[in-house]
mmCIF file of C-alpha atoms and ligand atoms in Angstrom:
data_model
loop_
_atom_site.group_PDB
_atom_site.id
_atom_site.type_symbol
_atom_site.label_atom_id
_atom_site.label_comp_id
_atom_site.label_asym_id
_atom_site.label_seq_id
_atom_site.Cartn_x
_atom_site.Cartn_y
_atom_site.Cartn_z
ATOM 1 C CA LYS A 1 331.676 -48.178 233.415
ATOM 2 C CA ALA A 2 330.278 -49.890 230.334
ATOM 3 C CA LEU A 3 328.597 -52.506 232.457
ATOM 4 C CA ALA A 4 327.244 -49.893 234.830
ATOM 5 C CA LYS A 5 325.697 -48.101 231.926
ATOM 6 C CA LYS A 6 324.107 -51.332 230.669
ATOM 7 C CA VAL A 7 322.635 -52.252 234.132
ATOM 8 C CA LYS A 8 321.196 -48.770 234.414
ATOM 9 C CA GLU A 9 319.575 -49.010 231.042
ATOM 10 C CA GLU A 10 318.039 -52.375 232.021
ATOM 11 C CA VAL A 11 316.733 -50.864 235.347
ATOM 12 C CA ARG A 12 315.334 -47.741 233.565
ATOM 13 C CA ALA A 13 313.411 -49.911 231.143
ATOM 14 C CA ALA A 14 312.079 -52.148 233.957
ATOM 15 C CA ALA A 15 311.201 -49.126 236.159
ATOM 16 C CA ALA A 16 309.303 -47.551 233.351
ATOM 17 C CA ARG A 17 307.079 -50.569 232.925
ATOM 18 C CA MET A 18 305.991 -50.357 236.617
ATOM 19 C CA GLU A 19 302.706 -48.688 237.567
ATOM 20 C CA ARG A 20 304.363 -46.731 240.402
ATOM 21 C CA ARG A 21 308.065 -45.916 240.305
ATOM 22 C CA PRO A 22 310.105 -47.549 243.022
ATOM 23 C CA GLY A 23 311.257 -45.452 245.984
ATOM 24 C CA LEU A 24 314.439 -45.486 248.037
ATOM 25 C CA ALA A 25 315.104 -43.897 251.402
ATOM 26 C CA VAL A 26 318.702 -43.200 252.407
ATOM 27 C CA ILE A 27 319.492 -42.479 256.098
ATOM 28 C CA LEU A 28 322.705 -40.749 257.046
ATOM 29 C CA VAL A 29 323.647 -40.200 260.639
ATOM 30 C CA GLY A 30 326.444 -37.640 261.325
ATOM 31 C CA ASP A 31 328.411 -35.777 258.691
ATOM 32 C CA ASP A 32 331.027 -38.247 257.519
ATOM 33 C CA PRO A 33 332.078 -36.736 254.118
ATOM 34 C CA ALA A 34 332.848 -40.247 252.551
ATOM 35 C CA SER A 35 329.282 -41.448 253.443
ATOM 36 C CA GLN A 36 327.818 -38.317 251.891
ATOM 37 C CA VAL A 37 329.817 -38.996 248.622
ATOM 38 C CA TYR A 38 328.580 -42.693 248.567
ATOM 39 C CA ALA A 39 324.924 -41.602 249.318
ATOM 40 C CA ASP A 40 325.056 -38.958 246.540
ATOM 41 C CA GLY A 41 326.245 -41.580 244.062
ATOM 42 C CA LYS A 42 323.419 -43.912 244.963
ATOM 43 C CA LYS A 43 320.811 -41.186 244.630
ATOM 44 C CA ARG A 44 322.266 -40.040 241.319
ATOM 45 C CA ASP A 45 322.142 -43.499 239.783
ATOM 46 C CA CYS A 46 318.652 -44.109 241.077
ATOM 47 C CA ALA A 47 317.507 -40.813 239.597
ATOM 48 C CA GLN A 48 319.022 -41.789 236.272
ATOM 49 C CA CYS A 49 316.946 -44.964 236.388
ATOM 50 C CA GLY A 50 313.711 -43.249 237.114
ATOM 51 C CA ILE A 51 313.728 -44.272 240.833
ATOM 52 C CA TYR A 52 312.392 -41.861 243.408
ATOM 53 C CA SER A 53 314.687 -41.256 246.439
ATOM 54 C CA GLU A 54 314.602 -39.296 249.592
ATOM 55 C CA GLU A 55 317.423 -38.671 252.033
ATOM 56 C CA TYR A 56 317.378 -38.244 255.750
ATOM 57 C CA ILE A 57 320.448 -36.517 257.212
ATOM 58 C CA LEU A 58 320.430 -36.841 260.987
ATOM 59 C CA PRO A 59 322.738 -35.194 263.532
ATOM 60 C CA ALA A 60 325.516 -37.346 264.915
ATOM 61 C CA GLU A 61 323.980 -37.342 268.390
ATOM 62 C CA THR A 62 320.726 -38.931 267.222
ATOM 63 C CA GLY A 63 319.517 -41.487 269.623
ATOM 64 C CA GLN A 64 318.816 -45.171 268.963
ATOM 65 C CA GLU A 65 315.085 -44.777 269.667
ATOM 66 C CA GLU A 66 314.707 -41.913 267.274
ATOM 67 C CA LEU A 67 316.531 -43.647 264.531
ATOM 68 C CA MET A 68 314.521 -46.846 264.906
ATOM 69 C CA LEU A 69 311.285 -44.801 264.908
ATOM 70 C CA LEU A 70 312.218 -43.295 261.516
ATOM 71 C CA ILE A 71 312.989 -46.755 260.090
ATOM 72 C CA GLU A 72 309.565 -48.061 261.391
ATOM 73 C CA THR A 73 307.812 -45.149 259.675
ATOM 74 C CA LEU A 74 309.685 -45.912 256.425
ATOM 75 C CA ASN A 75 308.842 -49.580 256.862
ATOM 76 C CA GLY A 76 305.154 -48.756 256.828
ATOM 77 C CA ARG A 77 305.200 -46.384 253.840
ATOM 78 C CA SER A 78 303.951 -48.034 250.567
ATOM 79 C CA ASP A 79 305.942 -45.574 248.350
ATOM 80 C CA ILE A 80 309.293 -46.609 249.873
ATOM 81 C CA ASP A 81 310.492 -49.983 248.560
ATOM 82 C CA GLY A 82 314.074 -49.901 249.830
ATOM 83 C CA ILE A 83 315.747 -48.450 252.978
ATOM 84 C CA LEU A 84 319.428 -47.943 253.119
ATOM 85 C CA ILE A 85 321.268 -46.927 256.260
ATOM 86 C CA GLN A 86 324.735 -45.555 255.362
ATOM 87 C CA LEU A 87 327.444 -47.149 257.427
ATOM 88 C CA PRO A 88 329.380 -46.611 259.610
ATOM 89 C CA LEU A 89 327.035 -45.346 262.315
ATOM 90 C CA PRO A 90 328.303 -43.176 265.157
ATOM 91 C CA ALA A 91 329.800 -45.377 267.920
ATOM 92 C CA HIS A 92 326.908 -44.799 270.436
ATOM 93 C CA LEU A 93 324.467 -46.542 268.137
ATOM 94 C CA ASN A 94 324.064 -50.240 268.117
ATOM 95 C CA GLU A 95 324.564 -51.002 264.390
ATOM 96 C CA ARG A 96 323.191 -54.629 264.465
ATOM 97 C CA ALA A 97 320.144 -53.631 266.354
ATOM 98 C CA VAL A 98 319.351 -50.733 263.992
ATOM 99 C CA LEU A 99 319.922 -52.874 260.817
ATOM 100 C CA SER A 100 317.527 -55.506 262.189
ATOM 101 C CA VAL A 101 314.648 -53.087 262.325
ATOM 102 C CA VAL A 102 314.568 -52.635 258.543
ATOM 103 C CA ARG A 103 311.872 -54.832 257.049
ATOM 104 C CA PRO A 104 313.663 -57.739 255.251
ATOM 105 C CA ASP A 105 311.753 -57.073 252.002
ATOM 106 C CA LYS A 106 312.978 -53.493 251.995
ATOM 107 C CA ASP A 107 316.580 -54.471 252.958
ATOM 108 C CA VAL A 108 318.024 -53.817 249.516
ATOM 109 C CA ASP A 109 321.717 -54.150 250.537
ATOM 110 C CA CYS A 110 321.290 -57.396 252.574
ATOM 111 C CA PHE A 111 322.123 -56.195 256.072
ATOM 112 C CA HIS A 112 319.241 -57.899 257.903
ATOM 113 C CA PRO A 113 320.111 -61.244 259.546
ATOM 114 C CA PHE A 114 317.075 -62.822 257.691
ATOM 115 C CA ASN A 115 318.584 -61.939 254.270
ATOM 116 C CA VAL A 116 322.109 -62.828 255.361
ATOM 117 C CA GLY A 117 320.680 -66.312 256.442
ATOM 118 C CA GLU A 118 318.908 -66.679 253.075
ATOM 119 C CA LEU A 119 322.222 -65.902 251.254
ATOM 120 C CA MET A 120 324.029 -68.502 253.420
ATOM 121 C CA ILE A 121 321.597 -71.346 252.726
ATOM 122 C CA GLY A 122 321.312 -70.605 249.082
ATOM 123 C CA GLU A 123 317.894 -68.931 248.817
ATOM 124 C CA LYS A 124 317.231 -66.175 246.348
ATOM 125 C CA GLY A 125 316.862 -63.093 248.518
ATOM 126 C CA PHE A 126 318.654 -59.787 248.281
ATOM 127 C CA TYR A 127 322.332 -60.049 247.875
ATOM 128 C CA PRO A 128 324.634 -57.290 249.134
ATOM 129 C CA CYS A 129 325.145 -54.860 246.196
ATOM 130 C CA THR A 130 328.924 -55.008 246.060
ATOM 131 C CA PRO A 131 329.352 -58.688 245.965
ATOM 132 C CA ALA A 132 326.419 -58.938 243.551
ATOM 133 C CA SER A 133 328.220 -56.455 241.286
ATOM 134 C CA VAL A 134 331.457 -58.554 241.330
ATOM 135 C CA MET A 135 329.416 -61.534 240.274
ATOM 136 C CA ARG A 136 327.692 -59.605 237.579
ATOM 137 C CA LEU A 137 331.085 -58.287 236.283
ATOM 138 C CA LEU A 138 332.467 -61.863 236.077
ATOM 139 C CA ALA A 139 329.387 -63.085 234.302
ATOM 140 C CA GLU A 140 329.427 -60.179 231.900
ATOM 141 C CA TYR A 141 332.909 -60.880 230.790
ATOM 142 C CA GLY A 142 332.348 -64.609 230.438
ATOM 143 C CA VAL A 143 334.305 -65.773 233.386
ATOM 144 C CA GLU A 144 333.355 -69.282 234.471
ATOM 145 C CA LEU A 145 333.723 -69.916 238.165
ATOM 146 C CA SER A 146 333.120 -73.547 238.449
ATOM 147 C CA GLY A 147 336.169 -75.386 239.816
ATOM 148 C CA LYS A 148 338.268 -72.190 239.867
ATOM 149 C CA SER A 149 340.436 -71.148 242.734
ATOM 150 C CA CYS A 150 339.183 -67.841 244.064
ATOM 151 C CA VAL A 151 341.012 -65.913 246.726
ATOM 152 C CA ILE A 152 339.272 -63.018 248.494
ATOM 153 C CA VAL A 153 341.399 -60.640 250.684
ATOM 154 C CA GLY A 154 339.008 -59.306 253.289
ATOM 155 C CA ARG A 155 336.314 -60.945 255.452
ATOM 156 C CA SER A 156 333.834 -58.173 256.232
ATOM 157 C CA ASN A 157 330.138 -58.904 256.469
ATOM 158 C CA ILE A 158 329.349 -56.690 253.576
ATOM 159 C CA VAL A 159 332.041 -57.713 251.049
ATOM 160 C CA GLY A 160 334.349 -60.600 251.716
ATOM 161 C CA LYS A 161 332.040 -63.157 253.524
ATOM 162 C CA PRO A 162 328.938 -62.710 251.200
ATOM 163 C CA LEU A 163 331.079 -62.715 248.059
ATOM 164 C CA ALA A 164 332.611 -65.985 249.252
ATOM 165 C CA MET A 165 329.077 -67.472 249.549
ATOM 166 C CA LEU A 166 328.154 -66.311 246.058
ATOM 167 C CA MET A 167 331.285 -67.681 244.502
ATOM 168 C CA LEU A 168 330.804 -70.962 246.390
ATOM 169 C CA ARG A 169 327.327 -71.157 244.948
ATOM 170 C CA GLU A 170 328.939 -71.085 241.458
ATOM 171 C CA ASN A 171 331.096 -73.997 242.483
ATOM 172 C CA ALA A 172 334.388 -72.139 242.973
ATOM 173 C CA THR A 173 336.971 -73.234 245.541
ATOM 174 C CA VAL A 174 337.143 -70.196 247.762
ATOM 175 C CA THR A 175 339.823 -69.025 250.210
ATOM 176 C CA ILE A 176 339.274 -65.984 252.416
ATOM 177 C CA CYS A 177 342.296 -64.060 253.643
ATOM 178 C CA HIS A 178 342.573 -61.496 256.433
ATOM 179 C CA THR A 179 345.100 -59.904 258.708
ATOM 180 C CA ARG A 180 346.040 -63.156 260.382
ATOM 181 C CA THR A 181 346.733 -64.962 257.103
ATOM 182 C CA ARG A 182 350.234 -66.321 257.457
ATOM 183 C CA ASP A 183 351.524 -66.029 253.906
ATOM 184 C CA LEU A 184 349.424 -63.622 251.936
ATOM 185 C CA GLU A 185 351.606 -63.513 248.874
ATOM 186 C CA THR A 186 351.589 -67.329 248.310
ATOM 187 C CA GLU A 187 347.784 -67.566 248.990
ATOM 188 C CA CYS A 188 347.090 -64.810 246.520
ATOM 189 C CA ARG A 189 349.494 -65.957 243.858
ATOM 190 C CA ARG A 190 347.708 -69.290 243.415
ATOM 191 C CA ALA A 191 344.366 -67.577 242.737
ATOM 192 C CA GLU A 192 342.887 -67.865 239.374
ATOM 193 C CA ILE A 193 340.468 -65.088 240.475
ATOM 194 C CA LEU A 194 341.794 -62.695 243.074
ATOM 195 C CA VAL A 195 339.504 -60.281 244.814
ATOM 196 C CA ALA A 196 340.993 -57.344 246.811
ATOM 197 C CA ALA A 197 338.628 -56.070 249.525
ATOM 198 C CA ALA A 198 340.858 -55.021 252.357
ATOM 199 C CA GLY A 199 340.638 -51.184 252.176
ATOM 200 C CA LYS A 200 344.345 -50.697 252.042
ATOM 201 C CA ALA A 201 345.666 -48.484 249.212
ATOM 202 C CA LYS A 202 347.708 -50.514 246.587
ATOM 203 C CA MET A 203 348.530 -53.222 249.070
ATOM 204 C CA LEU A 204 348.377 -55.947 246.429
ATOM 205 C CA ASP A 205 351.036 -55.823 243.675
ATOM 206 C CA GLY A 206 352.789 -58.001 241.211
ATOM 207 C CA ARG A 207 354.096 -60.257 243.981
ATOM 208 C CA HIS A 208 350.523 -61.312 244.762
ATOM 209 C CA VAL A 209 349.291 -62.126 241.326
ATOM 210 C CA GLY A 210 349.916 -65.255 239.283
ATOM 211 C CA GLN A 211 350.269 -65.390 235.574
ATOM 212 C CA ASP A 212 346.942 -64.807 233.698
ATOM 213 C CA ALA A 213 344.953 -64.306 236.939
ATOM 214 C CA ILE A 214 341.771 -62.210 236.912
ATOM 215 C CA VAL A 215 341.963 -59.424 239.466
ATOM 216 C CA ILE A 216 338.893 -57.686 240.906
ATOM 217 C CA ASP A 217 339.692 -54.590 242.940
ATOM 218 C CA VAL A 218 336.806 -53.713 245.386
ATOM 219 C CA GLY A 219 338.924 -51.225 247.514
ATOM 220 C CA ILE A 220 338.140 -47.503 247.484
ATOM 221 C CA ASN A 221 340.994 -45.535 249.100
ATOM 222 C CA VAL A 222 342.808 -42.277 248.831
ATOM 223 C CA ASP A 223 346.536 -42.431 247.894
ATOM 224 C CA GLU A 224 349.375 -40.272 249.103
ATOM 225 C CA ASN A 225 348.522 -37.592 246.493
ATOM 226 C CA GLY A 226 344.892 -37.459 247.567
ATOM 227 C CA LYS A 227 343.721 -39.440 244.466
ATOM 228 C CA LEU A 228 341.175 -42.209 244.542
ATOM 229 C CA CYS A 229 342.774 -45.653 244.219
ATOM 230 C CA GLY A 230 342.059 -49.367 244.837
ATOM 231 C CA ASP A 231 343.772 -52.013 246.995
ATOM 232 C CA VAL A 232 345.694 -53.090 243.897
ATOM 233 C CA ASP A 233 348.793 -51.439 242.412
ATOM 234 C CA PHE A 234 347.530 -51.524 238.839
ATOM 235 C CA PRO A 235 350.701 -50.898 236.900
ATOM 236 C CA SER A 236 352.580 -53.702 238.664
ATOM 237 C CA ILE A 237 349.839 -56.351 238.055
ATOM 238 C CA GLU A 238 348.959 -55.324 234.489
ATOM 239 C CA PRO A 239 351.676 -57.459 232.791
ATOM 240 C CA LEU A 240 350.529 -60.468 234.762
ATOM 241 C CA ALA A 241 346.734 -60.385 234.935
ATOM 242 C CA SER A 242 344.612 -61.548 232.058
ATOM 243 C CA MET A 243 341.755 -59.178 233.145
ATOM 244 C CA ALA A 244 341.545 -56.554 235.918
ATOM 245 C CA THR A 245 339.080 -53.971 237.081
ATOM 246 C CA PRO A 246 340.183 -50.321 237.545
ATOM 247 C CA VAL A 247 339.470 -47.906 240.438
ATOM 248 C CA PRO A 248 337.631 -45.685 239.855
ATOM 249 C CA GLY A 249 335.236 -46.886 237.238
ATOM 250 C CA GLY A 250 335.169 -50.521 238.136
ATOM 251 C CA VAL A 251 333.311 -52.416 240.914
ATOM 252 C CA GLY A 252 332.120 -49.110 242.553
ATOM 253 C CA ALA A 253 330.359 -48.009 239.402
ATOM 254 C CA VAL A 254 328.566 -51.222 238.965
ATOM 255 C CA THR A 255 327.509 -51.410 242.679
ATOM 256 C CA THR A 256 325.358 -48.257 242.582
ATOM 257 C CA ALA A 257 323.727 -49.573 239.380
ATOM 258 C CA VAL A 258 323.002 -52.896 241.145
ATOM 259 C CA LEU A 259 321.366 -51.040 244.006
ATOM 260 C CA ALA A 260 318.956 -49.423 241.548
ATOM 261 C CA LYS A 261 318.217 -52.919 240.164
ATOM 262 C CA HIS A 262 317.441 -54.172 243.674
ATOM 263 C CA LEU A 263 314.984 -51.289 244.116
ATOM 264 C CA VAL A 264 313.037 -52.495 241.156
ATOM 265 C CA LEU A 265 313.113 -56.040 242.449
ATOM 266 C CA ALA A 266 311.965 -54.900 245.910
ATOM 267 C CA GLY A 267 309.131 -52.782 244.260
ATOM 268 C CA ARG A 268 307.951 -55.770 242.241
ATOM 269 C CA ARG A 269 308.066 -58.221 245.184
ATOM 270 C CA GLN A 270 306.119 -55.912 247.410
ATOM 271 C CA ARG A 271 303.497 -55.446 244.857
ATOM 272 C CA GLY A 272 303.426 -59.196 244.061
ATOM 273 C CA ASN A 273 304.491 -58.877 240.401
HETATM 274 P P1 NAP B 301 336.569 -53.640 256.340
HETATM 275 O O1 NAP B 301 335.241 -53.937 257.033
HETATM 276 O O2 NAP B 301 337.568 -52.657 256.995
HETATM 277 O O3 NAP B 301 337.349 -55.023 256.230
HETATM 278 C C1 NAP B 301 338.545 -55.195 255.653
HETATM 279 C C2 NAP B 301 339.041 -56.590 255.670
HETATM 280 O O4 NAP B 301 340.300 -56.636 255.072
HETATM 281 C C3 NAP B 301 339.097 -57.225 257.028
HETATM 282 O O5 NAP B 301 338.599 -58.507 256.978
HETATM 283 C C4 NAP B 301 340.628 -57.203 257.289
HETATM 284 O O6 NAP B 301 341.045 -58.332 258.010
HETATM 285 C C5 NAP B 301 341.202 -57.336 255.930
HETATM 286 N N1 NAP B 301 342.538 -56.718 255.808
HETATM 287 C C6 NAP B 301 342.887 -55.358 256.043
HETATM 288 N N2 NAP B 301 344.186 -55.256 255.905
HETATM 289 C C7 NAP B 301 344.697 -56.401 255.542
HETATM 290 C C8 NAP B 301 345.989 -56.857 255.281
HETATM 291 N N3 NAP B 301 347.025 -56.033 255.322
HETATM 292 N N4 NAP B 301 346.162 -58.220 254.984
HETATM 293 C C9 NAP B 301 345.101 -58.983 254.851
HETATM 294 N N5 NAP B 301 343.848 -58.663 255.123
HETATM 295 C C10 NAP B 301 343.625 -57.360 255.488
HETATM 296 O O7 NAP B 301 336.323 -53.233 254.883
HETATM 297 P P2 NAP B 301 335.071 -53.352 253.865
HETATM 298 O O8 NAP B 301 333.864 -52.617 254.332
HETATM 299 O O9 NAP B 301 334.926 -54.861 253.511
HETATM 300 O O10 NAP B 301 335.671 -52.621 252.615
HETATM 301 C C11 NAP B 301 336.923 -53.033 251.951
HETATM 302 C C12 NAP B 301 337.238 -52.014 250.917
HETATM 303 O O11 NAP B 301 336.220 -52.048 249.889
HETATM 304 C C13 NAP B 301 337.309 -50.622 251.363
HETATM 305 O O12 NAP B 301 338.320 -49.923 250.647
HETATM 306 C C14 NAP B 301 336.007 -50.022 251.063
HETATM 307 O O13 NAP B 301 336.011 -48.596 250.811
HETATM 308 C C15 NAP B 301 335.636 -50.725 249.785
HETATM 309 N N6 NAP B 301 334.277 -50.872 249.478
HETATM 310 C C16 NAP B 301 333.913 -50.761 248.111
HETATM 311 C C17 NAP B 301 332.616 -50.902 247.742
HETATM 312 C C18 NAP B 301 332.371 -50.763 246.285
HETATM 313 O O14 NAP B 301 331.166 -50.771 245.945
HETATM 314 N N7 NAP B 301 333.296 -50.788 245.459
HETATM 315 C C19 NAP B 301 331.654 -51.242 248.618
HETATM 316 C C20 NAP B 301 332.008 -51.483 249.981
HETATM 317 C C21 NAP B 301 333.283 -51.252 250.387
HETATM 318 P P3 NAP B 301 340.692 -58.576 259.593
HETATM 319 O O15 NAP B 301 339.207 -59.067 259.541
HETATM 320 O O16 NAP B 301 341.605 -59.630 260.126
HETATM 321 O O17 NAP B 301 340.709 -57.198 260.309
#
């Protein structure tokens, strides 16, 4: 939470120095309540930073053409610097095709294949906000990655894979685990930095954490009592870990602040300053 506040203060100051405040468009298709909560958090953080935002809530049955047309319109608007399409999209829509229509310089969460490619080859484009926030957290708390053994549980295109690339860029030795990993406990226990991004409530516990490991919990889940929780069973890892992020108030809080930062970057790049 402290880091999220700090990032937002940086962004607010940067946005205030711009001639025109940056603008974000969020598109939601259907009425998934979790997506609405995420979108509200993004709009709230952007507003706190002095970023203009507008939201498009489209019915679940919206067609591909109609959605693409809206994105094309937003692509052409000079007051919109970033376009965010809240995932998942309804099953009848082709997610990859839709994401590829967003102009790469307005793709503030790095979904477009161009930006994914830039990330892969080590260029400085947009990074996905969640992996970028994990890297910012590690940097903020003085965690050096070079030569460290990092284990990421989860290989999604939006968290696990891009985070692996960012950690590799900092010279970490990275292992990515997934549902076919043979011995998850052993793989995780040898991590100096363990990242949980599986989306399974409290699935990693004291058996998965080595002495003095750093544990980053990306998961956002709801437990059996309806309470928000991460992928890590915090009480059982607390005696082992040297540092760990909580849920809520950890990676998620920093992620929305990082999105606001990307809006300022997008705004500057599009105006050539
Ligand atoms: P996802 O697309 O569902 O991917 C989950 C990954 O975890 C998959 O690669 C899956 O392996 C792996 N996995 C699932 N169960 C596992 C198990 N039992 N053992 C080993 N690996 C397992 O999820 P996501 O979009 O990356 O999100 C992951 C979590 O992060 C979710 O809780 C989500 O809500 C949260 N999230 C948080 C933020 C934030 O800002 N804090 C942002 C985005 C997402 P396979 O590939 O083999 O199926």
